[in-house]
PDB file of C-alpha atoms and ligand atoms in Angstrom:
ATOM      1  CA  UNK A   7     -27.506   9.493   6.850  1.00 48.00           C
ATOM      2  CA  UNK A   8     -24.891  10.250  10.165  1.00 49.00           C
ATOM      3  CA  UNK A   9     -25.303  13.786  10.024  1.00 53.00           C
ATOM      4  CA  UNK A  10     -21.684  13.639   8.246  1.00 59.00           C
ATOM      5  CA  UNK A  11     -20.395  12.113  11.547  1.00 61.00           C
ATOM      6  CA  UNK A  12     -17.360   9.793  11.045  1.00 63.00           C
ATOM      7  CA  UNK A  13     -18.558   6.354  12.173  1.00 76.00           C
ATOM      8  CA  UNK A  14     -14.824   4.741  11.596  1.00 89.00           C
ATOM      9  CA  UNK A  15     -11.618   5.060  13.633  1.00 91.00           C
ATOM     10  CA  UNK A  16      -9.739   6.587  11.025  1.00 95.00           C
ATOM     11  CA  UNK A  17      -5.570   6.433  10.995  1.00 96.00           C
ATOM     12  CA  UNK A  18      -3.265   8.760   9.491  1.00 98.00           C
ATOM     13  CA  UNK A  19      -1.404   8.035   6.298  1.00 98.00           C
ATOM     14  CA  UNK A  20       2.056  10.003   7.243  1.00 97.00           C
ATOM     15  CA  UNK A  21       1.225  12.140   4.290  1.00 98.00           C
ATOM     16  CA  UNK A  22      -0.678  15.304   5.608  1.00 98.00           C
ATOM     17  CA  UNK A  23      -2.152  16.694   1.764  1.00 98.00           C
ATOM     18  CA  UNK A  24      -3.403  13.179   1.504  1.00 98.00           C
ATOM     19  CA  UNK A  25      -4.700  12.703   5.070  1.00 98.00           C
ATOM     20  CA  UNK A  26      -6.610  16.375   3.908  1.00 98.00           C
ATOM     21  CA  UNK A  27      -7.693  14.356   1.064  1.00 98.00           C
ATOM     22  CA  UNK A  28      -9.185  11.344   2.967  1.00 98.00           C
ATOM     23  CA  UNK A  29     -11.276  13.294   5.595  1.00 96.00           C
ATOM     24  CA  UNK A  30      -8.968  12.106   8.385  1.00 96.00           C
ATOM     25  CA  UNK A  31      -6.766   9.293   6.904  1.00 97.00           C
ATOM     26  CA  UNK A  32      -7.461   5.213   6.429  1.00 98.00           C
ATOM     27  CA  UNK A  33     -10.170   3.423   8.052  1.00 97.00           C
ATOM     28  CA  UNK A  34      -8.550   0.938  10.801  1.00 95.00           C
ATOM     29  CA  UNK A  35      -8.623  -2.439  10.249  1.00 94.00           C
ATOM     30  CA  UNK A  36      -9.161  -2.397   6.567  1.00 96.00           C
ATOM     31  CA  UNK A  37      -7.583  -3.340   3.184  1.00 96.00           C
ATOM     32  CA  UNK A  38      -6.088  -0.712   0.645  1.00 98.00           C
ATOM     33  CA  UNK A  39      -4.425  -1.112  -3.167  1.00 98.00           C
ATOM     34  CA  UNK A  40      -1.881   1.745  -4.178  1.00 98.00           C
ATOM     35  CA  UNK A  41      -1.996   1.712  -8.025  1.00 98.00           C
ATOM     36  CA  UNK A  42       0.817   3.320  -9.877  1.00 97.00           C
ATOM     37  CA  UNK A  43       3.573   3.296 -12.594  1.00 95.00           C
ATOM     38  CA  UNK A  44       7.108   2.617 -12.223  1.00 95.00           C
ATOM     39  CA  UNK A  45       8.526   5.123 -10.403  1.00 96.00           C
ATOM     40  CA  UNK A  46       5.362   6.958  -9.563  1.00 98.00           C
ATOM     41  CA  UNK A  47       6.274   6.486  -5.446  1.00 98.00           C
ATOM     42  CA  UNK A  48       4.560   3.790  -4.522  1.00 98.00           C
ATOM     43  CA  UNK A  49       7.133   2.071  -2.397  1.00 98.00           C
ATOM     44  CA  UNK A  50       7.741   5.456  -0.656  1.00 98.00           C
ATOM     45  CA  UNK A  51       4.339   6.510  -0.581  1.00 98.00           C
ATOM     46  CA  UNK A  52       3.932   2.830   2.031  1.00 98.00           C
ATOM     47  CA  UNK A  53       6.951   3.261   3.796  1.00 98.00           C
ATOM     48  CA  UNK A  54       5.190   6.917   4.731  1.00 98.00           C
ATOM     49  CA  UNK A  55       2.544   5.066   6.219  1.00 98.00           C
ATOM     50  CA  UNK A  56       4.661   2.653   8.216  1.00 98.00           C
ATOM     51  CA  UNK A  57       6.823   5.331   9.179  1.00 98.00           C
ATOM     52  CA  UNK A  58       4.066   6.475  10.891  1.00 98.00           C
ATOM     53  CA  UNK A  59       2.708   3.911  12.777  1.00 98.00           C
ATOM     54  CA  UNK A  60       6.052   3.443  14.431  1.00 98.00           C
ATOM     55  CA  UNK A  61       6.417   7.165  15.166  1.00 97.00           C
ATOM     56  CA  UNK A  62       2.924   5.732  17.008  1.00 97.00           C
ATOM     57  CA  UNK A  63       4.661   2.838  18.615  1.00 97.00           C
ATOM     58  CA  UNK A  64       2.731   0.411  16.519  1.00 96.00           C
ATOM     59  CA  UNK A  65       4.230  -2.555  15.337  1.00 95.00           C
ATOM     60  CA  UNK A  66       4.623  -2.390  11.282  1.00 96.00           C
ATOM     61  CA  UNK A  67       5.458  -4.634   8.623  1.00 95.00           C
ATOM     62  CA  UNK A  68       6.931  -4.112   5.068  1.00 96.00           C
ATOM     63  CA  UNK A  69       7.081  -7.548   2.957  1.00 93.00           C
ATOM     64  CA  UNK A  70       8.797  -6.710   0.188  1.00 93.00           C
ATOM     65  CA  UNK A  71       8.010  -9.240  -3.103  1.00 89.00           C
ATOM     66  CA  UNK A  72      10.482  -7.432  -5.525  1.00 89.00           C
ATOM     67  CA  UNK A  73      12.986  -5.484  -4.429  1.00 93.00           C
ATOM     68  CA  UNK A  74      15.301  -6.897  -1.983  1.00 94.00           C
ATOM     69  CA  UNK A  75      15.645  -5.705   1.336  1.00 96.00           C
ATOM     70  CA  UNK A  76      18.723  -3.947   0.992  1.00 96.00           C
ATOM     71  CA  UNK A  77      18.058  -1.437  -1.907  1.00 97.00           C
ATOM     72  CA  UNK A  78      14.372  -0.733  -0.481  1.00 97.00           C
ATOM     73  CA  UNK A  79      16.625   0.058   2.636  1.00 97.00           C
ATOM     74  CA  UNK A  80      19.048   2.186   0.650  1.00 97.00           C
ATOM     75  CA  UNK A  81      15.906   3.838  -1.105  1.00 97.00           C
ATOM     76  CA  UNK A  82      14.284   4.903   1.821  1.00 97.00           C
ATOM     77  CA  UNK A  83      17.028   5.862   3.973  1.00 95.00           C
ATOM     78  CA  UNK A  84      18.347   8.479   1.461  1.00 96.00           C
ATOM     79  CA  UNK A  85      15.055  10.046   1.921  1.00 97.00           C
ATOM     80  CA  UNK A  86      15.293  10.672   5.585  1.00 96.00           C
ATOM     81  CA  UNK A  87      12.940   7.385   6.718  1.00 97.00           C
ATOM     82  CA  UNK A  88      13.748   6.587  10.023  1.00 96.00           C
ATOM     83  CA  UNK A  89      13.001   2.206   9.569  1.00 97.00           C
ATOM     84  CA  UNK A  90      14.644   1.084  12.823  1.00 96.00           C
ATOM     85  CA  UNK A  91      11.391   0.374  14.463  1.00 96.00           C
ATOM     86  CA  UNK A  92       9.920  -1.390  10.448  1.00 97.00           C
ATOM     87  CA  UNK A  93      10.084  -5.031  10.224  1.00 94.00           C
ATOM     88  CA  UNK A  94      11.076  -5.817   6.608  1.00 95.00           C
ATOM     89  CA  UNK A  95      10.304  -9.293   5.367  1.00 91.00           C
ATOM     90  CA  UNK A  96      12.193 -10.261   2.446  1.00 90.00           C
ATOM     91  CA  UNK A  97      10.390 -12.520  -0.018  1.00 86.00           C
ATOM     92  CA  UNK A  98      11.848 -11.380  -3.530  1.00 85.00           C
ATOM     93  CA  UNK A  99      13.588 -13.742  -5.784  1.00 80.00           C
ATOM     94  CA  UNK A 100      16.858 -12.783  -4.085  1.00 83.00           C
ATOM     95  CA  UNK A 101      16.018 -13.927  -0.830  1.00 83.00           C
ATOM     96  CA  UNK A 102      15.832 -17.700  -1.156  1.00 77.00           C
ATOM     97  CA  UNK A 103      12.984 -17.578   0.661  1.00 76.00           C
ATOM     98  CA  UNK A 104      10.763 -21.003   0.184  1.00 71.00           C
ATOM     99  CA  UNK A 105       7.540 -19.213  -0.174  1.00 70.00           C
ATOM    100  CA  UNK A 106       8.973 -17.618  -3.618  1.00 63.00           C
ATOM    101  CA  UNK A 107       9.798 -20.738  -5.124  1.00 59.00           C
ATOM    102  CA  UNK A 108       6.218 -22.413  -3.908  1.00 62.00           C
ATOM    103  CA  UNK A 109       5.030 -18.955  -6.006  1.00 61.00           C
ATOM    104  CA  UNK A 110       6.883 -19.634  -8.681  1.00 56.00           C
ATOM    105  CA  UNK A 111       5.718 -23.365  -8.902  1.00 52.00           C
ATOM    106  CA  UNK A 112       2.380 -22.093  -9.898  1.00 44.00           C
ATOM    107  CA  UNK A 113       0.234 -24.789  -7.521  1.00 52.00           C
ATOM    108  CA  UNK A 114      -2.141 -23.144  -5.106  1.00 52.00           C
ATOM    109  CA  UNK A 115      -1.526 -18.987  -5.877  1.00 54.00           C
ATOM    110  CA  UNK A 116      -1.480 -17.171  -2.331  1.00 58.00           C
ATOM    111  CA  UNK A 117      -0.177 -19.454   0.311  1.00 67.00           C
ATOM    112  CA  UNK A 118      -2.456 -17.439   3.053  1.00 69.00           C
ATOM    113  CA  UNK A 119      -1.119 -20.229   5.346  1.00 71.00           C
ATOM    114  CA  UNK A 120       2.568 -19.333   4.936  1.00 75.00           C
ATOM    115  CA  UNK A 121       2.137 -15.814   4.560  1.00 74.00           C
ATOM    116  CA  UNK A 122      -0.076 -15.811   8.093  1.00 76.00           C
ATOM    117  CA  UNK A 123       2.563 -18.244   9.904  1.00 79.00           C
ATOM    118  CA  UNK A 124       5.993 -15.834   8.652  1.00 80.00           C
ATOM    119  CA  UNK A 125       3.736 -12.473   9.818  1.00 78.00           C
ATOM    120  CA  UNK A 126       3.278 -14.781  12.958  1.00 78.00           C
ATOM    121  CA  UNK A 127       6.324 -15.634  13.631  1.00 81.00           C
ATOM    122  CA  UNK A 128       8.065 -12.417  13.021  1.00 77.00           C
ATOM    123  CA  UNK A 129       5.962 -10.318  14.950  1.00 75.00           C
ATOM    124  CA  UNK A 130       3.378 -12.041  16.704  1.00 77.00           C
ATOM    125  CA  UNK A 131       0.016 -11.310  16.928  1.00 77.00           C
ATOM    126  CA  UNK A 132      -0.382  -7.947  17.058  1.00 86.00           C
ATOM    127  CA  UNK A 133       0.580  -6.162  14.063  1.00 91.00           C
ATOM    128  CA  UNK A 134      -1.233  -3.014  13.312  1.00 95.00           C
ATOM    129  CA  UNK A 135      -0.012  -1.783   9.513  1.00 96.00           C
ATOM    130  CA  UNK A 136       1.391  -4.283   6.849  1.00 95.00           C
ATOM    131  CA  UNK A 137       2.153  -3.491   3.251  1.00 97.00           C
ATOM    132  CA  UNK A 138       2.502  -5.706   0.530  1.00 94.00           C
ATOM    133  CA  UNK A 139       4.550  -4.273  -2.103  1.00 95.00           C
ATOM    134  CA  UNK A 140       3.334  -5.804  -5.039  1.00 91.00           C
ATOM    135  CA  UNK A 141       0.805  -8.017  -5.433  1.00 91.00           C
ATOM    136  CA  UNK A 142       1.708  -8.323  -9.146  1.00 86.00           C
ATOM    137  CA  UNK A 143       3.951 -11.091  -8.051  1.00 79.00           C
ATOM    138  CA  UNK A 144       0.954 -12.776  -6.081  1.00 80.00           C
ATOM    139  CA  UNK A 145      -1.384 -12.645  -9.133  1.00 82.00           C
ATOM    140  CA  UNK A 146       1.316 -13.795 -11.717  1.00 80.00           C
ATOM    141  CA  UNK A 147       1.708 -17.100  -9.868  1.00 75.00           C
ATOM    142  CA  UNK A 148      -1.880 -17.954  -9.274  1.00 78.00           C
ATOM    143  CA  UNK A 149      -3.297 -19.980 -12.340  1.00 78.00           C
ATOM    144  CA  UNK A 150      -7.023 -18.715 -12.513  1.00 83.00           C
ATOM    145  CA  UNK A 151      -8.667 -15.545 -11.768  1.00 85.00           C
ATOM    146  CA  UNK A 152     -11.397 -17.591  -9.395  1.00 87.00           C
ATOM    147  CA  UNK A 153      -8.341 -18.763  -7.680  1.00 83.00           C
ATOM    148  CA  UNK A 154      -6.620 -15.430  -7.099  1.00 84.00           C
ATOM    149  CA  UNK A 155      -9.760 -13.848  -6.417  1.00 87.00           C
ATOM    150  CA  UNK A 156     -10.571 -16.381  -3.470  1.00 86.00           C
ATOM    151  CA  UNK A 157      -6.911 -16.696  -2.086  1.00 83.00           C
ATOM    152  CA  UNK A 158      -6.688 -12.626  -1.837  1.00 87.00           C
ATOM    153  CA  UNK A 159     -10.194 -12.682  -0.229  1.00 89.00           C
ATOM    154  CA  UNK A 160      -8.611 -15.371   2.669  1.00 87.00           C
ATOM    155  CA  UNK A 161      -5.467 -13.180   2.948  1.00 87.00           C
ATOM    156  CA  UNK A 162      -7.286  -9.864   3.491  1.00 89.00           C
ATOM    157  CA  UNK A 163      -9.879 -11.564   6.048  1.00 89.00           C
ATOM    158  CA  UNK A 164      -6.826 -13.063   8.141  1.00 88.00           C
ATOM    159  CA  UNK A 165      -5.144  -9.848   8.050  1.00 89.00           C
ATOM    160  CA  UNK A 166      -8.047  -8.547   9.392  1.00 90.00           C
ATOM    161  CA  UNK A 167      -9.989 -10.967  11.808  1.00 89.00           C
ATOM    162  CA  UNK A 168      -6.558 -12.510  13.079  1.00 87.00           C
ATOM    163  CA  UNK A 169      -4.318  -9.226  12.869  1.00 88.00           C
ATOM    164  CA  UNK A 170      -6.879  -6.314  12.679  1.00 90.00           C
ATOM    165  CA  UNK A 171      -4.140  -4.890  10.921  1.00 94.00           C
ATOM    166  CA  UNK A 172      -4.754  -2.041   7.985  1.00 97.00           C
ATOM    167  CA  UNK A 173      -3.426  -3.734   5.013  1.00 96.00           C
ATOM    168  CA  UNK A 174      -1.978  -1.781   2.203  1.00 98.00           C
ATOM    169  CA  UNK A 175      -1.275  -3.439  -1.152  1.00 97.00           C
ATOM    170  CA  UNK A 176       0.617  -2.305  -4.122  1.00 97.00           C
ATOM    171  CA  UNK A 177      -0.016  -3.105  -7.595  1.00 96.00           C
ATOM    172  CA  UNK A 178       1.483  -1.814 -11.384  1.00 93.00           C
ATOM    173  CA  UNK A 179      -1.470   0.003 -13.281  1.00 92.00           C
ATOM    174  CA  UNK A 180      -4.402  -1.490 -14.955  1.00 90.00           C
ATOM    175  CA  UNK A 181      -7.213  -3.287 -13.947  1.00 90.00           C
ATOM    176  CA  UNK A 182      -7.560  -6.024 -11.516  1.00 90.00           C
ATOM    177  CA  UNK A 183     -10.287  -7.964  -9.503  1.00 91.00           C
ATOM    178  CA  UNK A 184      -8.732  -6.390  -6.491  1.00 94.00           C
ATOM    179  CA  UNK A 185     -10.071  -3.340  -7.345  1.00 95.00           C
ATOM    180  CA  UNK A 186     -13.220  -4.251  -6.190  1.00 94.00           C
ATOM    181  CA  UNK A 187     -11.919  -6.471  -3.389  1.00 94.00           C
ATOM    182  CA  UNK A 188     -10.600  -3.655  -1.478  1.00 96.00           C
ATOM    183  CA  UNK A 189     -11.610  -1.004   0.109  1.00 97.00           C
ATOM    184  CA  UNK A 190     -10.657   1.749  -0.907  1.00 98.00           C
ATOM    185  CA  UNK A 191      -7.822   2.563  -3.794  1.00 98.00           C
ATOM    186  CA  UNK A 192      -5.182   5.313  -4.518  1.00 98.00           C
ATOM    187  CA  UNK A 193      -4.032   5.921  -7.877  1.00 98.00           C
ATOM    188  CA  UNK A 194      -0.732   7.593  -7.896  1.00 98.00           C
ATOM    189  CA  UNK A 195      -0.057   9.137 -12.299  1.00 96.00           C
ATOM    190  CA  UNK A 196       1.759  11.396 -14.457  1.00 96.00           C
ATOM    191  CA  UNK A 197      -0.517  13.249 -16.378  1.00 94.00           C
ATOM    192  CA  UNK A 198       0.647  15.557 -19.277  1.00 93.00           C
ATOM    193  CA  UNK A 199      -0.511  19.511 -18.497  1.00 91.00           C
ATOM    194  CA  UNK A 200       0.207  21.451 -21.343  1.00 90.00           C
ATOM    195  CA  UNK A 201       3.108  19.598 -22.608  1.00 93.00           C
ATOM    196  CA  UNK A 202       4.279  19.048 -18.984  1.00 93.00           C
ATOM    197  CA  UNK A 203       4.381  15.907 -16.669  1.00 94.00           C
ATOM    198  CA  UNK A 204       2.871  16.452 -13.543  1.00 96.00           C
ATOM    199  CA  UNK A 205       2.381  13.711 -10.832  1.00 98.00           C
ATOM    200  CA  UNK A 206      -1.479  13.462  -9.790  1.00 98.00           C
ATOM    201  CA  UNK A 207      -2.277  11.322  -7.060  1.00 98.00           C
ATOM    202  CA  UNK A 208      -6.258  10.141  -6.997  1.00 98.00           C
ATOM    203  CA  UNK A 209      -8.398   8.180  -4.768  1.00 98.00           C
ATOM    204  CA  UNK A 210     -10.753   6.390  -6.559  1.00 98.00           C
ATOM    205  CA  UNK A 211     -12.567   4.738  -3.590  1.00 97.00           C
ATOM    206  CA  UNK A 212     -13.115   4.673  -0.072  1.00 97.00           C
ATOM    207  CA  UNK A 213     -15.888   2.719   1.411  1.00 96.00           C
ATOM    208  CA  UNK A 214     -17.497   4.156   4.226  1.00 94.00           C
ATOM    209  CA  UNK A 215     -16.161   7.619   3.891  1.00 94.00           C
ATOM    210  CA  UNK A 216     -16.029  10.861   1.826  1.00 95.00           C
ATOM    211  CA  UNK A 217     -12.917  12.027   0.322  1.00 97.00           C
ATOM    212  CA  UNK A 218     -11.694  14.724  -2.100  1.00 98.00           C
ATOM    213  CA  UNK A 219     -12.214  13.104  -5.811  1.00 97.00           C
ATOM    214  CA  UNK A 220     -10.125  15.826  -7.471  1.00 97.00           C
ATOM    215  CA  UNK A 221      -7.095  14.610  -8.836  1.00 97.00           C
ATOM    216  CA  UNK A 222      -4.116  16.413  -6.576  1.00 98.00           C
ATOM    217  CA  UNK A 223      -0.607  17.053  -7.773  1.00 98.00           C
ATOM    218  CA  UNK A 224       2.099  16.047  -5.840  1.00 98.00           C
ATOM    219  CA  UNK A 225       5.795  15.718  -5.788  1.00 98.00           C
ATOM    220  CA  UNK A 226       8.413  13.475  -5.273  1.00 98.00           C
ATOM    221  CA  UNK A 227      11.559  15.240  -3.141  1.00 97.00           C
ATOM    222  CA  UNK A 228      14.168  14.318  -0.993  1.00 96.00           C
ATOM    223  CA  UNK A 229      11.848  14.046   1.971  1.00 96.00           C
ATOM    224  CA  UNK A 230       9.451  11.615   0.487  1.00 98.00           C
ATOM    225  CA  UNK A 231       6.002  12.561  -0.855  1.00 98.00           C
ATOM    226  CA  UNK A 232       4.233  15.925  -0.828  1.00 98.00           C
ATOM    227  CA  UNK A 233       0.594  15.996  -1.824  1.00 98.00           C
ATOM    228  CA  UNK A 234      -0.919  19.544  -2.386  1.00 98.00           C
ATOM    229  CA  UNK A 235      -4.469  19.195  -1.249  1.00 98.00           C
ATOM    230  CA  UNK A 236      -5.554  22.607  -1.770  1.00 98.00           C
ATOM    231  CA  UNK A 237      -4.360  22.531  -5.787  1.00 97.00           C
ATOM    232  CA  UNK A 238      -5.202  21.334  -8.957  1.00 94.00           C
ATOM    233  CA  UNK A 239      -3.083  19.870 -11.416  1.00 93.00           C
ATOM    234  CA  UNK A 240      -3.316  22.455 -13.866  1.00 89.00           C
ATOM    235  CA  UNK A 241      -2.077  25.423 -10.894  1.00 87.00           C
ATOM    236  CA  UNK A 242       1.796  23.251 -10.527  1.00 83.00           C
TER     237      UNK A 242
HETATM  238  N1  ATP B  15      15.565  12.371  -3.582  1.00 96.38           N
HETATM  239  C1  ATP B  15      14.607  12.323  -4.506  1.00 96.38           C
HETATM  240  N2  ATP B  15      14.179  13.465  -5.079  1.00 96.38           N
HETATM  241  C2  ATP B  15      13.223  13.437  -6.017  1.00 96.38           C
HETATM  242  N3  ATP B  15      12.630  12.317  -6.453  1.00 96.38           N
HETATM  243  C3  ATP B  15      13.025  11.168  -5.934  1.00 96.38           C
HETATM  244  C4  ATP B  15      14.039  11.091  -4.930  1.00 96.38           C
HETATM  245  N4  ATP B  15      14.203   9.801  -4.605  1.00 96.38           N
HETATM  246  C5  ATP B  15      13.343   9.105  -5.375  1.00 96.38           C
HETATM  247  N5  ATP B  15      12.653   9.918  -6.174  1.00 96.38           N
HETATM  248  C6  ATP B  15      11.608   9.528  -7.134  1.00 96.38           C
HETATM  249  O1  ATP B  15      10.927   8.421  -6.589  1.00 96.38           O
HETATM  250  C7  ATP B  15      10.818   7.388  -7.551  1.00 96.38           C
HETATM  251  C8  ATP B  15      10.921   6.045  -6.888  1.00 96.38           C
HETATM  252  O2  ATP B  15       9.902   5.915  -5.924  1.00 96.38           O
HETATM  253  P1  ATP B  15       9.329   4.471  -5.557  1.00 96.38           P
HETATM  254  O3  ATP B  15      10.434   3.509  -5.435  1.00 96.38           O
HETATM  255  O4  ATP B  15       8.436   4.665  -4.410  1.00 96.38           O
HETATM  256  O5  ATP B  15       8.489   4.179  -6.883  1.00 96.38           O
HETATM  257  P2  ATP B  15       7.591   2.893  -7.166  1.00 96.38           P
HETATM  258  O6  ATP B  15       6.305   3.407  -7.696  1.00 96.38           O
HETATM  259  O7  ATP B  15       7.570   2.025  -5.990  1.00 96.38           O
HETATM  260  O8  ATP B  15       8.427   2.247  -8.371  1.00 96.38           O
HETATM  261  P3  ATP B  15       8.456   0.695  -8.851  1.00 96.38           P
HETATM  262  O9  ATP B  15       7.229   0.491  -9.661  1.00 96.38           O
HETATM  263  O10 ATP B  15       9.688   0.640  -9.674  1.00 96.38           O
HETATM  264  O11 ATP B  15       8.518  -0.147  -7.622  1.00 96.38           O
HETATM  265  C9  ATP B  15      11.968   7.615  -8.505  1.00 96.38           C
HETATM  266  O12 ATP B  15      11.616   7.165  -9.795  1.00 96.38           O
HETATM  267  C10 ATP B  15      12.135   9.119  -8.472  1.00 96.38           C
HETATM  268  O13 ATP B  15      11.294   9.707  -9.455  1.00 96.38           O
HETATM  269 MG1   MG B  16       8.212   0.092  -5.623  1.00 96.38          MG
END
């Protein structure tokens, strides 16, 4: 026992109800999976927590698998983001970027190599808050789970050991061997109250500290994510 003394540096997510919810905010340094449906806010929900970092004058880094880089921009800016100081890296199948098509030939699954040199060469090496938004894309192109479960293990230990960044990766819903890879995960769902769909957002781990395991509604508005720490689902 610590007495219920925080033994981690802990970093804000740019979401206050969900800081409330995580004692503090993410441990430094470490490796985090968003879970949602489509449209649940994932995507926003990560551009919160970059947003932040550069309010911080950290350096931040959104690599973008999916969408390209001009819609996420679109996206985000009609909700007030400020991304001047966010590096977007654009590897969706728009971009023409080589490391899709290496994906896509279904060889070696996560090219940690290529993934470390493009962070590297971008930014350098100090990056302090990277999202990876999705994974899905990552997992479809790596041929066996032992594979995908050993080339995610390499990327999260270079993000951390090379970058000391705080990692945050998003996947779709359902259950993955990154779930127990990471550590800690958010669920973001609609749940049906009384006939109703309400968003509930959930953390479902977080190694090495306490957190609020009530499931806390939380809305979607033209300022990005609200989470309401101090209700339940059933009170929206
Ligand atoms: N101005 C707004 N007001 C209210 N809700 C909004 C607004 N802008 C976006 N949304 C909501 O946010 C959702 C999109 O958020 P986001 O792109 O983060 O979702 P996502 O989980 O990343 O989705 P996907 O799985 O498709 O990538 C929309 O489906 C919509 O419900
Ligand atoms: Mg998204």
């Amino acid at each position: 026992m610590n007495g219920g003394v925080d033994l981690f540096e802990k970093i804000p997510t740019g979401v206050e109800g969900l800081d409330v919810m995580l004692k503090g905010g993410l441990i430094k340094g470490r490796t985090y999976l968003i879970k949602g449906g489509p449209g649940t806010g994932k995507t926003i929900l990560s551009m919160h927590f970059l947003v932040e970092g550069a309010k911080r004058g950290e350096n931040v880094v959104y690599i973008t698998l999916e969408e390209p880089e001009n819609e996420v921009r679109e996206n985000m800016e009609t909700l007030g983001f400020d991304l001047s100081n966010v590096t977007i890296v654009d590897l969706s199948p728009t971009s023409g970027h080589p490391i899709f098509s290496s994906l896509m030939g279904f060889e070696s699954g996560i090219d940690v190599k290529t993934f470390e040199n493009i962070l590297q060469d971008i930014i350098g090496d100090n990056i302090d808050r990277v999202v990876i938004d999705s994974i899905t894309m990552l997992k479809v192109a790596t041929p066996t789970e032992t594979e995908y479960r050993a080339s995610l293990l390499r990327l999260m230990r270079t993000l951390k050991v090379k970058f000391n960044a705080t990692t945050v990766l998003i996947s779709e819903l359902g259950n993955g061997v990154e779930d127990y890879l990471v550590n800690g995960m958010i669920e973001l769902r609609t749940i049906e109250v009384k006939g109703r769909a309400v968003r509930g957002i959930k953390i479902v781990k977080m190694r090495g500290s306490d957190f609020d395991e009530t499931i806390r509604p939380y809305r979607i508005t033209n300022r990005g994510i609200e989470v309401y720490p101090d209700l339940s689902v059933f009170e929206v």
